[in-house]
Coordinates of N, CA and C in Angstrom, one line a residue:
M86 N 47.9 65.9 74.2 CA 48.3 64.9 73.2 C 48.7 63.6 74.0
S87 N 48.2 62.5 73.5 CA 48.5 61.2 74.1 C 49.9 60.7 73.7
V88 N 50.5 60.0 74.6 CA 51.8 59.4 74.2 C 51.6 57.9 73.8
I89 N 52.1 57.6 72.6 CA 51.9 56.3 72.0 C 53.0 55.4 72.6
K90 N 52.6 54.3 73.2 CA 53.5 53.4 73.9 C 53.7 52.1 73.1
V91 N 54.9 51.5 73.3 CA 55.1 50.2 72.7 C 55.3 49.2 73.9
K92 N 54.4 48.3 73.9 CA 54.4 47.2 74.9 C 55.1 46.0 74.4
R93 N 56.0 45.5 75.2 CA 56.8 44.4 74.8 C 56.6 43.2 75.7
G94 N 56.8 42.0 75.1 CA 56.6 40.8 75.9 C 56.6 39.6 74.9
L95 N 56.6 38.4 75.5 CA 56.6 37.2 74.7 C 55.2 37.2 73.9
A96 N 55.2 36.6 72.8 CA 54.0 36.6 71.9 C 52.8 36.0 72.7
A97 N 53.1 34.9 73.5 CA 52.0 34.3 74.2 C 51.4 35.2 75.3
N98 N 52.2 36.2 75.8 CA 51.8 37.0 76.9 C 51.3 38.4 76.4
L99 N 51.3 38.7 75.1 CA 50.7 40.0 74.7 C 49.2 40.1 75.0
P100 N 48.8 41.2 75.4 CA 47.4 41.4 75.9 C 46.4 41.2 74.8
T101 N 45.2 40.7 75.1 CA 44.1 40.5 74.2 C 42.9 41.4 74.5
S102 N 43.1 42.2 75.6 CA 42.0 43.1 76.0 C 42.6 44.3 76.7
G103 N 41.9 45.3 76.9 CA 42.4 46.5 77.6 C 43.4 47.3 76.9
M104 N 43.5 47.1 75.6 CA 44.5 47.8 74.8 C 44.0 49.2 74.4
N105 N 45.0 50.1 74.1 CA 44.6 51.4 73.7 C 44.9 51.6 72.2
P106 N 43.8 52.1 71.5 CA 44.0 52.3 70.0 C 45.3 53.1 69.7
G107 N 46.1 52.7 68.8 CA 47.3 53.4 68.4 C 48.5 52.9 69.0
E108 N 48.4 52.1 70.1 CA 49.6 51.6 70.7 C 50.2 50.4 69.9
F109 N 51.5 50.2 70.1 CA 52.2 49.1 69.4 C 52.4 48.0 70.4
L110 N 52.4 46.8 69.9 CA 52.8 45.6 70.7 C 53.9 44.9 69.9
F111 N 55.0 44.6 70.7 CA 56.1 43.9 70.0 C 56.4 42.6 70.8
A112 N 56.4 41.5 70.0 CA 56.7 40.2 70.5 C 58.2 40.0 70.5
T113 N 58.8 40.0 71.7 CA 60.3 39.9 71.8 C 60.9 38.6 71.3
D114 N 60.1 37.5 71.3 CA 60.6 36.2 70.9 C 60.4 35.9 69.4
T115 N 59.4 36.5 68.8 CA 59.2 36.3 67.3 C 59.5 37.5 66.5
G116 N 59.6 38.7 67.1 CA 59.9 39.9 66.4 C 58.7 40.4 65.7
D117 N 57.5 39.9 65.9 CA 56.3 40.4 65.3 C 55.9 41.7 65.8
L118 N 55.4 42.6 65.0 CA 54.9 44.0 65.4 C 53.5 44.1 65.1
Y119 N 52.7 44.6 66.2 CA 51.3 44.8 66.0 C 50.9 46.2 66.4
I120 N 49.8 46.7 65.9 CA 49.2 48.0 66.3 C 47.8 47.7 66.8
C121 N 47.4 48.4 67.9 CA 46.1 48.1 68.5 C 45.1 49.0 67.7
Q122 N 44.0 48.3 67.3 CA 42.9 49.1 66.6 C 41.8 49.5 67.6
S123 N 41.6 48.6 68.6 CA 40.6 48.9 69.6 C 41.1 48.2 70.9
A124 N 40.3 48.2 71.9 CA 40.6 47.6 73.2 C 40.9 46.1 73.1
T125 N 40.3 45.5 72.1 CA 40.3 44.0 71.9 C 40.9 43.5 70.6
I126 N 41.2 44.4 69.7 CA 41.7 44.0 68.4 C 43.1 44.6 68.1
K127 N 44.0 43.7 67.8 CA 45.3 44.2 67.4 C 45.6 43.6 65.9
I128 N 46.3 44.4 65.2 CA 46.6 44.1 63.7 C 48.1 43.8 63.6
L129 N 48.4 42.7 62.9 CA 49.8 42.4 62.6 C 50.3 43.3 61.5
L130 N 51.3 44.1 61.8 CA 51.9 45.0 60.9 C 53.0 44.3 60.1
A131 N 53.8 43.5 60.8 CA 54.9 42.9 60.1 C 55.4 41.7 60.9
K132 N 55.7 40.6 60.1 CA 56.3 39.4 60.8 C 57.7 39.8 61.1
G133 N 58.3 39.1 62.0 CA 59.7 39.4 62.4 C 60.6 39.4 61.3
T134 N 60.4 38.4 60.4 CA 61.4 38.3 59.2 C 61.2 39.4 58.2
D135 N 60.0 40.1 58.2 CA 59.8 41.1 57.3 C 59.8 42.5 57.9
L136 N 60.2 42.6 59.1 CA 60.2 43.9 59.8 C 61.0 45.0 59.1
G137 N 62.2 44.5 58.6 CA 63.1 45.5 57.9 C 62.4 46.1 56.7
L138 N 61.7 45.2 55.9 CA 61.0 45.7 54.7 C 59.9 46.7 55.1
Y139 N 59.2 46.3 56.2 CA 58.1 47.2 56.6 C 58.6 48.6 56.9
L140 N 59.7 48.6 57.7 CA 60.3 49.9 58.1 C 60.8 50.7 56.8
A141 N 61.2 50.0 55.8 CA 61.7 50.6 54.6 C 60.6 51.4 53.8
K142 N 59.3 50.9 54.0 CA 58.2 51.6 53.4 C 58.1 53.1 53.7
A143 N 58.6 53.4 54.9 CA 58.4 54.8 55.4 C 59.6 55.6 55.0
Q144 N 60.5 55.0 54.3 CA 61.7 55.8 53.9 C 61.6 56.2 52.4
N145 N 62.4 57.2 52.1 CA 62.5 57.7 50.7 C 63.3 56.7 49.9
L146 N 63.0 56.5 48.6 CA 63.7 55.5 47.8 C 65.2 55.8 47.8
A147 N 65.7 57.0 47.9 CA 67.1 57.3 47.9 C 67.8 56.9 49.2
D148 N 67.0 56.6 50.2 CA 67.5 56.2 51.5 C 67.5 54.7 51.7
V149 N 66.9 54.0 50.8 CA 66.8 52.5 51.0 C 67.9 51.8 50.2
P150 N 68.8 51.1 51.0 CA 69.9 50.4 50.3 C 69.5 49.4 49.3
D151 N 68.4 48.7 49.6 CA 67.9 47.7 48.7 C 66.8 48.3 47.8
K152 N 67.2 48.7 46.6 CA 66.3 49.4 45.7 C 65.2 48.5 45.2
A153 N 65.5 47.2 45.0 CA 64.5 46.2 44.5 C 63.4 46.1 45.5
A154 N 63.8 46.0 46.9 CA 62.8 45.9 47.9 C 61.9 47.2 48.0
A155 N 62.6 48.4 47.8 CA 61.8 49.6 47.8 C 60.8 49.7 46.7
R156 N 61.2 49.2 45.5 CA 60.3 49.2 44.3 C 59.1 48.3 44.6
T157 N 59.4 47.2 45.2 CA 58.3 46.2 45.6 C 57.4 46.9 46.6
N158 N 57.9 47.6 47.6 CA 57.1 48.2 48.6 C 56.2 49.3 48.0
L159 N 56.7 50.0 47.0 CA 56.0 51.1 46.4 C 55.2 50.7 45.2
G160 N 55.4 49.5 44.7 CA 54.7 49.1 43.5 C 55.0 49.8 42.2
V161 N 56.3 50.1 42.0 CA 56.8 50.8 40.8 C 57.8 49.9 40.1
Y162 N 58.0 50.3 38.8 CA 58.9 49.6 37.9 C 60.2 50.4 37.8
S163 N 61.3 49.7 37.6 CA 62.6 50.3 37.3 C 62.5 50.8 35.8
T164 N 63.4 51.7 35.4 CA 63.4 52.3 34.1 C 63.7 51.1 33.1
T165 N 64.5 50.2 33.4 CA 64.8 49.1 32.5 C 63.5 48.2 32.3
E166 N 62.8 48.0 33.4 CA 61.5 47.2 33.2 C 60.5 47.9 32.4
V167 N 60.4 49.3 32.5 CA 59.5 50.0 31.7 C 59.9 50.0 30.2
D168 N 61.2 50.1 30.0 CA 61.7 50.0 28.6 C 61.3 48.7 27.9
Q169 N 61.4 47.6 28.7 CA 61.2 46.3 28.1 C 59.7 46.0 27.9
L170 N 58.8 46.8 28.6 CA 57.4 46.6 28.5 C 56.8 47.4 27.3
L171 N 57.6 48.3 26.7 CA 57.1 49.2 25.6 C 57.1 48.3 24.4
A172 N 55.8 48.0 24.0 CA 55.6 47.3 22.7 C 56.5 46.0 22.6
G173 N 56.9 45.5 23.7 CA 57.7 44.3 23.6 C 59.1 44.5 23.1
L174 N 59.5 45.8 22.9 CA 60.8 46.2 22.4 C 61.8 46.4 23.6
R175 N 63.1 46.1 23.3 CA 64.1 46.4 24.2 C 65.0 47.6 23.7
W176 N 64.6 48.8 24.1 CA 65.2 50.0 23.6 C 66.7 50.1 24.1
K177 N 67.5 50.4 23.2 CA 69.0 50.6 23.4 C 69.3 52.1 23.4
E178 N 70.5 52.5 23.9 CA 70.9 53.9 23.8 C 70.9 54.3 22.3
P179 N 70.6 55.5 21.9 CA 70.6 55.9 20.5 C 71.9 55.8 19.9
V180 N 71.9 55.6 18.5 CA 73.1 55.6 17.7 C 73.2 56.9 17.0
K181 N 74.4 57.3 16.6 CA 74.6 58.6 15.9 C 74.2 58.5 14.5
A182 N 74.5 57.3 13.9 CA 74.2 57.1 12.5 C 73.9 55.7 12.2
C183 N 73.4 55.4 11.0 CA 73.0 54.1 10.5 C 73.7 53.8 9.2
T184 N 74.3 52.7 9.0 CA 75.0 52.4 7.8 C 74.0 52.2 6.6
T185 N 74.5 52.6 5.4 CA 73.7 52.4 4.2 C 74.3 51.3 3.3
A186 N 75.5 50.9 3.5 CA 76.2 49.9 2.7 C 77.2 49.1 3.6
N187 N 77.8 48.1 3.0 CA 78.8 47.3 3.7 C 80.0 48.2 4.0
I188 N 80.5 48.0 5.2 CA 81.7 48.8 5.6 C 82.7 47.9 6.3
T189 N 83.9 48.4 6.4 CA 84.9 47.7 7.2 C 84.8 48.2 8.7
L190 N 84.7 47.2 9.6 CA 84.4 47.6 11.0 C 85.7 47.9 11.7
S191 N 86.3 49.0 11.3 CA 87.5 49.5 12.0 C 87.7 50.9 11.5
A192 N 88.4 51.7 12.4 CA 88.8 53.1 12.1 C 87.6 54.0 12.0
T193 N 87.9 55.3 12.2 CA 86.8 56.3 12.0 C 86.5 56.5 10.5
M194 N 85.3 56.9 10.2 CA 84.9 57.1 8.9 C 83.6 57.9 8.8
T195 N 83.1 58.2 7.6 CA 81.9 58.9 7.4 C 80.8 57.9 7.0
V196 N 79.7 57.9 7.8 CA 78.6 57.0 7.5 C 77.3 57.8 7.3
D197 N 76.6 57.6 6.2 CA 75.4 58.3 5.9 C 75.6 59.8 6.1
G198 N 76.8 60.3 5.6 CA 77.0 61.7 5.7 C 77.5 62.2 7.0
V199 N 77.6 61.4 8.0 CA 78.0 61.7 9.4 C 79.5 61.3 9.6
A200 N 80.3 62.3 10.0 CA 81.7 62.0 10.3 C 81.8 61.5 11.7
L201 N 82.2 60.2 11.8 CA 82.2 59.5 13.1 C 83.5 59.7 13.8
V202 N 83.5 59.7 15.1 CA 84.7 59.7 15.9 C 84.7 58.6 16.9
A203 N 85.8 58.3 17.5 CA 85.9 57.2 18.5 C 84.9 57.4 19.6
G204 N 84.2 56.4 19.9 CA 83.2 56.5 21.0 C 81.8 56.6 20.5
D205 N 81.6 57.0 19.2 CA 80.2 57.1 18.7 C 79.6 55.7 18.5
R206 N 78.3 55.7 18.7 CA 77.5 54.4 18.5 C 77.0 54.4 17.1
V207 N 77.0 53.3 16.4 CA 76.5 53.2 15.1 C 75.7 51.9 14.9
L208 N 74.6 52.0 14.2 CA 73.8 50.8 13.8 C 74.4 50.3 12.5
V209 N 75.0 49.2 12.5 CA 75.5 48.5 11.3 C 74.5 47.5 10.8
R210 N 73.9 47.8 9.7 CA 72.7 47.0 9.3 C 72.8 46.5 7.8
A211 N 73.8 46.9 7.1 CA 73.9 46.6 5.7 C 75.1 45.8 5.3
Q212 N 75.6 44.9 6.2 CA 76.8 44.2 5.9 C 76.5 43.1 4.9
T213 N 77.5 42.8 4.0 CA 77.4 41.7 3.1 C 77.3 40.4 3.9
D214 N 78.1 40.3 5.0 CA 78.1 39.2 5.9 C 77.1 39.6 7.0
Q215 N 75.8 39.2 6.9 CA 74.8 39.8 7.9 C 75.1 39.3 9.3
K216 N 75.9 38.3 9.5 CA 76.2 37.9 10.9 C 76.9 39.0 11.7
T217 N 77.5 40.0 11.0 CA 78.2 41.0 11.6 C 77.4 42.3 11.8
N218 N 76.1 42.3 11.4 CA 75.3 43.4 11.7 C 75.1 43.6 13.2
G219 N 74.7 44.8 13.6 CA 74.5 45.1 15.0 C 74.8 46.5 15.4
I220 N 74.8 46.7 16.7 CA 75.2 48.1 17.2 C 76.6 48.1 17.7
Y221 N 77.4 49.0 17.1 CA 78.8 49.0 17.4 C 79.3 50.4 18.0
V222 N 80.4 50.4 18.6 CA 81.1 51.6 19.1 C 82.3 51.8 18.2
V223 N 82.4 53.0 17.7 CA 83.5 53.4 16.8 C 84.8 53.4 17.6
A224 N 85.9 53.0 17.0 CA 87.2 53.0 17.6 C 88.3 53.3 16.5
A225 N 89.5 53.8 16.9 CA 90.5 54.0 15.9 C 91.0 52.7 15.3
G226 N 90.9 51.6 16.1 CA 91.2 50.3 15.6 C 89.9 49.5 15.2
A227 N 89.8 48.3 15.7 CA 88.6 47.5 15.4 C 87.4 47.9 16.2
W228 N 86.3 48.0 15.6 CA 85.1 48.3 16.3 C 84.6 47.1 17.2
T229 N 83.9 47.5 18.3 CA 83.4 46.4 19.1 C 81.9 46.6 19.3
R230 N 81.2 45.5 19.5 CA 79.7 45.6 19.7 C 79.5 46.4 21.0
A231 N 78.4 47.2 21.0 CA 78.0 48.1 22.2 C 77.7 47.1 23.3
S232 N 78.0 47.6 24.6 CA 77.9 46.7 25.7 C 76.4 46.4 26.0
D233 N 75.5 47.2 25.5 CA 74.0 46.9 25.7 C 73.5 46.1 24.6
A234 N 74.3 45.6 23.6 CA 73.8 44.8 22.5 C 74.9 43.9 22.0
D235 N 75.6 43.3 22.9 CA 76.7 42.4 22.6 C 76.4 40.9 22.9
T236 N 75.2 40.6 23.2 CA 74.8 39.2 23.5 C 73.5 38.9 22.7
A237 N 73.2 37.7 22.4 CA 72.0 37.3 21.7 C 70.8 37.8 22.4
A238 N 70.8 37.6 23.7 CA 69.6 38.0 24.5 C 69.3 39.5 24.4
E239 N 70.4 40.3 24.3 CA 70.3 41.8 24.2 C 69.8 42.2 22.8
L240 N 70.1 41.4 21.8 CA 69.8 41.8 20.5 C 68.3 41.4 20.1
L241 N 67.8 40.4 20.8 CA 66.4 40.0 20.6 C 65.4 41.1 20.8
N242 N 64.7 41.5 19.8 CA 63.7 42.6 19.8 C 64.4 43.9 20.2
A243 N 65.7 44.0 19.9 CA 66.4 45.3 20.2 C 65.9 46.4 19.3
A244 N 65.6 47.6 19.9 CA 65.2 48.7 19.1 C 66.1 49.9 19.4
V245 N 66.4 50.7 18.4 CA 67.3 51.8 18.5 C 66.9 53.0 17.7
F246 N 67.3 54.2 18.1 CA 66.9 55.4 17.4 C 68.2 56.0 16.8
A247 N 68.2 56.3 15.5 CA 69.3 57.0 14.8 C 69.1 58.5 14.8
S248 N 70.0 59.2 15.3 CA 69.7 60.7 15.5 C 70.2 61.5 14.3
Q249 N 71.2 61.0 13.5 CA 71.7 61.8 12.4 C 71.8 61.0 11.1
G250 N 72.1 61.7 10.0 CA 72.3 61.0 8.8 C 71.6 61.7 7.6
T251 N 72.2 61.6 6.4 CA 71.6 62.2 5.2 C 70.3 61.5 4.9
Q252 N 70.3 60.2 5.0 CA 69.2 59.3 4.6 C 68.4 58.8 5.8
F253 N 69.0 58.5 6.9 CA 68.3 57.9 8.0 C 68.3 58.7 9.3
A254 N 68.4 60.0 9.2 CA 68.2 60.8 10.4 C 66.8 60.7 11.0
D255 N 66.7 60.6 12.3 CA 65.5 60.6 13.1 C 64.6 59.4 12.6
T256 N 65.3 58.2 12.6 CA 64.6 57.0 12.3 C 64.8 56.0 13.4
A257 N 63.8 55.0 13.5 CA 63.9 54.0 14.5 C 64.0 52.6 13.9
W258 N 64.8 51.7 14.5 CA 65.0 50.4 13.9 C 64.8 49.3 14.9
V259 N 64.4 48.1 14.4 CA 64.2 47.0 15.3 C 64.9 45.8 14.7
C260 N 65.5 44.9 15.6 CA 66.0 43.7 15.2 C 64.9 42.7 15.0
T261 N 64.8 42.1 13.8 CA 63.7 41.2 13.5 C 64.1 39.7 13.5
T262 N 65.4 39.4 13.8 CA 65.9 38.1 13.9 C 65.3 37.4 15.1
D263 N 64.6 36.3 15.0 CA 63.9 35.7 16.1 C 64.8 34.9 17.0
S264 N 65.6 34.1 16.4 CA 66.5 33.3 17.2 C 68.0 33.6 16.8
I265 N 68.7 34.1 17.8 CA 70.1 34.6 17.5 C 71.2 33.8 18.1
S266 N 72.2 33.5 17.4 CA 73.4 32.9 17.9 C 74.5 33.8 17.3
L267 N 75.1 34.6 18.1 CA 76.1 35.6 17.6 C 77.3 34.8 16.9
G268 N 77.6 35.3 15.7 CA 78.6 34.7 14.9 C 78.1 33.6 14.0
T269 N 76.8 33.2 14.2 CA 76.2 32.2 13.4 C 75.0 32.7 12.6
S270 N 74.1 33.4 13.3 CA 72.8 33.9 12.8 C 73.0 35.2 12.0
N271 N 72.3 35.3 10.9 CA 72.2 36.5 10.1 C 71.3 37.5 11.0
I272 N 71.8 38.7 11.2 CA 71.1 39.6 12.0 C 70.5 40.7 11.1
T273 N 69.2 40.9 11.2 CA 68.5 41.9 10.4 C 67.8 43.0 11.2
F274 N 68.0 44.2 10.8 CA 67.4 45.4 11.4 C 66.5 46.0 10.3
V275 N 65.2 46.3 10.7 CA 64.3 47.0 9.7 C 63.8 48.3 10.3
Q276 N 63.6 49.2 9.5 CA 63.0 50.5 10.0 C 61.6 50.4 10.3
F277 N 61.1 50.9 11.5 CA 59.7 50.8 11.8 C 59.1 52.2 12.2
A278 N 59.9 53.2 12.2 CA 59.4 54.6 12.5 C 60.4 55.6 12.0
G279 N 59.9 56.8 11.8 CA 60.7 57.9 11.4 C 60.5 58.3 10.0
S280 N 61.2 59.4 9.6 CA 61.0 59.9 8.2 C 61.7 59.1 7.2
S281 N 61.2 59.0 6.0 CA 61.8 58.3 4.9 C 62.1 59.4 3.8
T282 N 63.2 59.2 3.1 CA 63.5 60.1 2.0 C 63.4 59.4 0.7
Y283 N 62.6 60.0 -0.3 CA 62.4 59.4 -1.6 C 62.9 60.4 -2.6
L284 N 63.6 59.9 -3.6 CA 64.2 60.7 -4.7 C 63.5 60.3 -6.0
G285 N 63.0 61.3 -6.7 CA 62.3 61.0 -8.0 C 63.3 60.6 -9.0
G286 N 63.0 59.4 -9.6 CA 63.8 58.9 -10.7 C 63.5 59.6 -12.0
Y287 N 64.0 59.1 -13.1 CA 63.8 59.8 -14.4 C 62.3 59.7 -14.8
G288 N 61.8 60.9 -15.0 CA 60.3 61.0 -15.4 C 59.4 61.0 -14.2
V289 N 59.9 61.0 -13.0 CA 59.1 61.0 -11.8 C 59.4 62.3 -11.0
D290 N 58.3 63.0 -10.6 CA 58.4 64.2 -9.8 C 57.8 64.0 -8.5
I291 N 58.5 64.4 -7.4 CA 58.0 64.2 -6.0 C 57.9 65.6 -5.4
T292 N 56.7 66.0 -5.0 CA 56.4 67.2 -4.3 C 55.7 66.9 -3.0
G293 N 56.4 67.1 -1.9 CA 55.7 66.7 -0.6 C 55.4 65.2 -0.6
N294 N 54.1 64.9 -0.4 CA 53.7 63.5 -0.4 C 53.1 63.0 -1.7
T295 N 53.2 63.9 -2.7 CA 52.6 63.6 -4.0 C 53.7 63.1 -5.0
I296 N 53.5 62.0 -5.7 CA 54.4 61.5 -6.7 C 53.7 61.5 -8.0
D297 N 54.3 62.2 -9.0 CA 53.7 62.4 -10.3 C 54.6 62.0 -11.4
L298 N 54.0 61.6 -12.6 CA 54.8 61.3 -13.8 C 55.2 62.7 -14.4
N299 N 56.4 62.9 -14.6 CA 56.9 64.2 -15.2 C 57.2 64.0 -16.7
L300 N 56.2 64.3 -17.5 CA 56.3 64.0 -18.9 C 57.3 64.9 -19.6
D301 N 57.6 66.1 -19.0 CA 58.6 67.0 -19.6 C 60.0 66.4 -19.6
E302 N 60.3 65.4 -18.7 CA 61.6 64.8 -18.6 C 61.7 63.6 -19.5
L303 N 60.6 63.1 -20.0 CA 60.7 61.9 -20.9 C 61.2 62.3 -22.3
A304 N 62.0 61.4 -22.9 CA 62.6 61.7 -24.2 C 61.5 61.8 -25.2
A305 N 61.6 62.7 -26.1 CA 60.6 62.9 -27.2 C 61.2 62.4 -28.5
D306 N 60.4 61.8 -29.4 CA 60.9 61.3 -30.7 C 59.8 61.5 -31.7
T307 N 60.2 61.7 -32.9 CA 59.3 62.0 -34.0 C 59.0 60.8 -34.9
T308 N 59.7 59.7 -34.7 CA 59.5 58.5 -35.4 C 59.4 57.3 -34.5
M309 N 58.7 56.3 -35.0 CA 58.6 55.0 -34.3 C 58.7 53.9 -35.2
V310 N 59.2 52.8 -34.7 CA 59.3 51.5 -35.4 C 58.4 50.5 -34.8
G311 N 58.2 49.4 -35.5 CA 57.1 48.5 -35.0 C 57.3 47.9 -33.6
A312 N 58.6 47.8 -33.2 CA 58.9 47.2 -31.9 C 58.8 48.2 -30.7
D313 N 58.8 49.5 -31.1 CA 58.7 50.6 -30.1 C 57.5 50.4 -29.2
Q314 N 57.5 50.8 -28.0 CA 56.4 50.6 -27.1 C 55.7 51.9 -26.7
I315 N 54.4 51.8 -26.6 CA 53.6 53.0 -26.2 C 53.1 52.7 -24.8
V316 N 53.3 53.7 -23.9 CA 52.8 53.6 -22.5 C 51.5 54.4 -22.4
F317 N 50.5 53.8 -21.8 CA 49.2 54.5 -21.7 C 48.5 54.1 -20.4
I318 N 47.5 54.9 -20.0 CA 46.8 54.6 -18.8 C 45.5 53.9 -19.1
D319 N 45.3 52.8 -18.5 CA 44.1 52.0 -18.7 C 43.2 52.1 -17.5
I320 N 41.9 52.3 -17.8 CA 40.9 52.4 -16.7 C 40.1 51.1 -16.7
S321 N 40.1 50.4 -15.6 CA 39.4 49.1 -15.6 C 37.9 49.4 -15.4
A322 N 37.1 48.3 -15.5 CA 35.6 48.4 -15.3 C 35.3 48.9 -13.9
T323 N 36.1 48.7 -13.0 CA 35.9 49.1 -11.6 C 36.4 50.5 -11.3
G324 N 37.0 51.1 -12.3 CA 37.5 52.5 -12.2 C 38.9 52.6 -11.7
T325 N 39.6 51.4 -11.7 CA 41.0 51.4 -11.2 C 42.0 51.8 -12.4
A326 N 42.8 52.8 -12.1 CA 43.8 53.2 -13.2 C 45.1 52.5 -13.0
R327 N 45.7 52.2 -14.2 CA 47.0 51.5 -14.1 C 47.7 51.8 -15.4
F328 N 49.0 51.8 -15.4 CA 49.9 52.0 -16.6 C 50.0 50.7 -17.3
K329 N 49.9 50.7 -18.6 CA 50.1 49.6 -19.5 C 51.0 50.0 -20.6
K330 N 51.6 49.0 -21.3 CA 52.5 49.2 -22.4 C 52.1 48.3 -23.5
I331 N 52.3 48.7 -24.8 CA 52.0 47.9 -26.0 C 52.9 48.4 -27.1
T332 N 53.3 47.4 -28.0 CA 54.1 47.8 -29.1 C 53.3 48.7 -30.1
R333 N 54.1 49.4 -30.9 CA 53.4 50.3 -31.9 C 52.6 49.4 -32.8
D334 N 53.1 48.3 -33.3 CA 52.3 47.5 -34.3 C 51.1 46.9 -33.7
N335 N 51.2 46.4 -32.4 CA 50.0 45.9 -31.8 C 48.9 47.0 -31.5
F336 N 49.4 48.1 -31.2 CA 48.5 49.3 -30.9 C 47.7 49.6 -32.2
L337 N 48.4 49.7 -33.3 CA 47.7 50.0 -34.6 C 46.8 48.8 -35.0
T338 N 47.2 47.6 -34.8 CA 46.3 46.5 -35.1 C 45.1 46.5 -34.2
G339 N 45.2 46.9 -33.0 CA 44.1 47.0 -32.1 C 43.1 48.0 -32.5
L340 N 43.6 49.0 -33.2 CA 42.7 50.1 -33.7 C 42.1 49.8 -35.1
G341 N 42.5 48.6 -35.6 CA 42.1 48.2 -37.0 C 42.8 48.9 -38.1
I342 N 44.0 49.4 -37.8 CA 44.8 50.1 -38.8 C 45.9 49.2 -39.3
T343 N 45.9 48.9 -40.6 CA 46.9 48.0 -41.1 C 48.1 48.8 -41.7
S344 N 47.9 50.1 -41.9 CA 49.0 50.9 -42.4 C 49.0 52.2 -41.7
D345 N 50.1 52.8 -41.3 CA 50.1 54.1 -40.6 C 50.6 55.1 -41.6
T346 N 50.6 54.8 -42.9 CA 51.0 55.8 -43.9 C 49.8 56.6 -44.4

């Protein structure tokens, strides 16, 4: 096995021939480091000012004091940089619950069916004063904005996941306010992912993803007066179905009936 040597000298005196492949040349005046490729060719590995960064390339990330330099050497992104690249969103730490109505921003309380305790993160999105919307940390006293969402820059394109709640469990929200000045701008969060809960109103039946008219729930009557309205399904010439309504008198007139007796 050959011994790899390091030859040292002033840059002007470093050899240009007779070199052994694999040997290193170090210029003591400039700090430049070379490796010999052949008897007449040497390759510059690092300039004197960059020698420390070059040596860092051979080290594990955990051993490099300057993490930014290590990431540059290895061509990787930090977790924060990756987060900000995802769909242009700036993801924040998840919140425990999401508000459904205006609340007083102080003391522990129940939000969307979730009993909150001090330290919980909450997405406040339904304030009457929209300037106070945002991501907060619950406290026994006054709530404060979360440290990762307490400046205008941090709220711009801010996205957050709500983990619990009767209505908004497992949903994701994004701040859609384009220009923000805290305390001045109305802050709006809209849901862009996650499950939605729908409740069937009177006469409406929901089963899975199907919404139907439940006629059994509609009130029945045996008499009608002229102003009463009739609801029916109209099929257009293109085959589109839609609900329409008409008064009893107009319905009879349309049928050419002048008397219903």
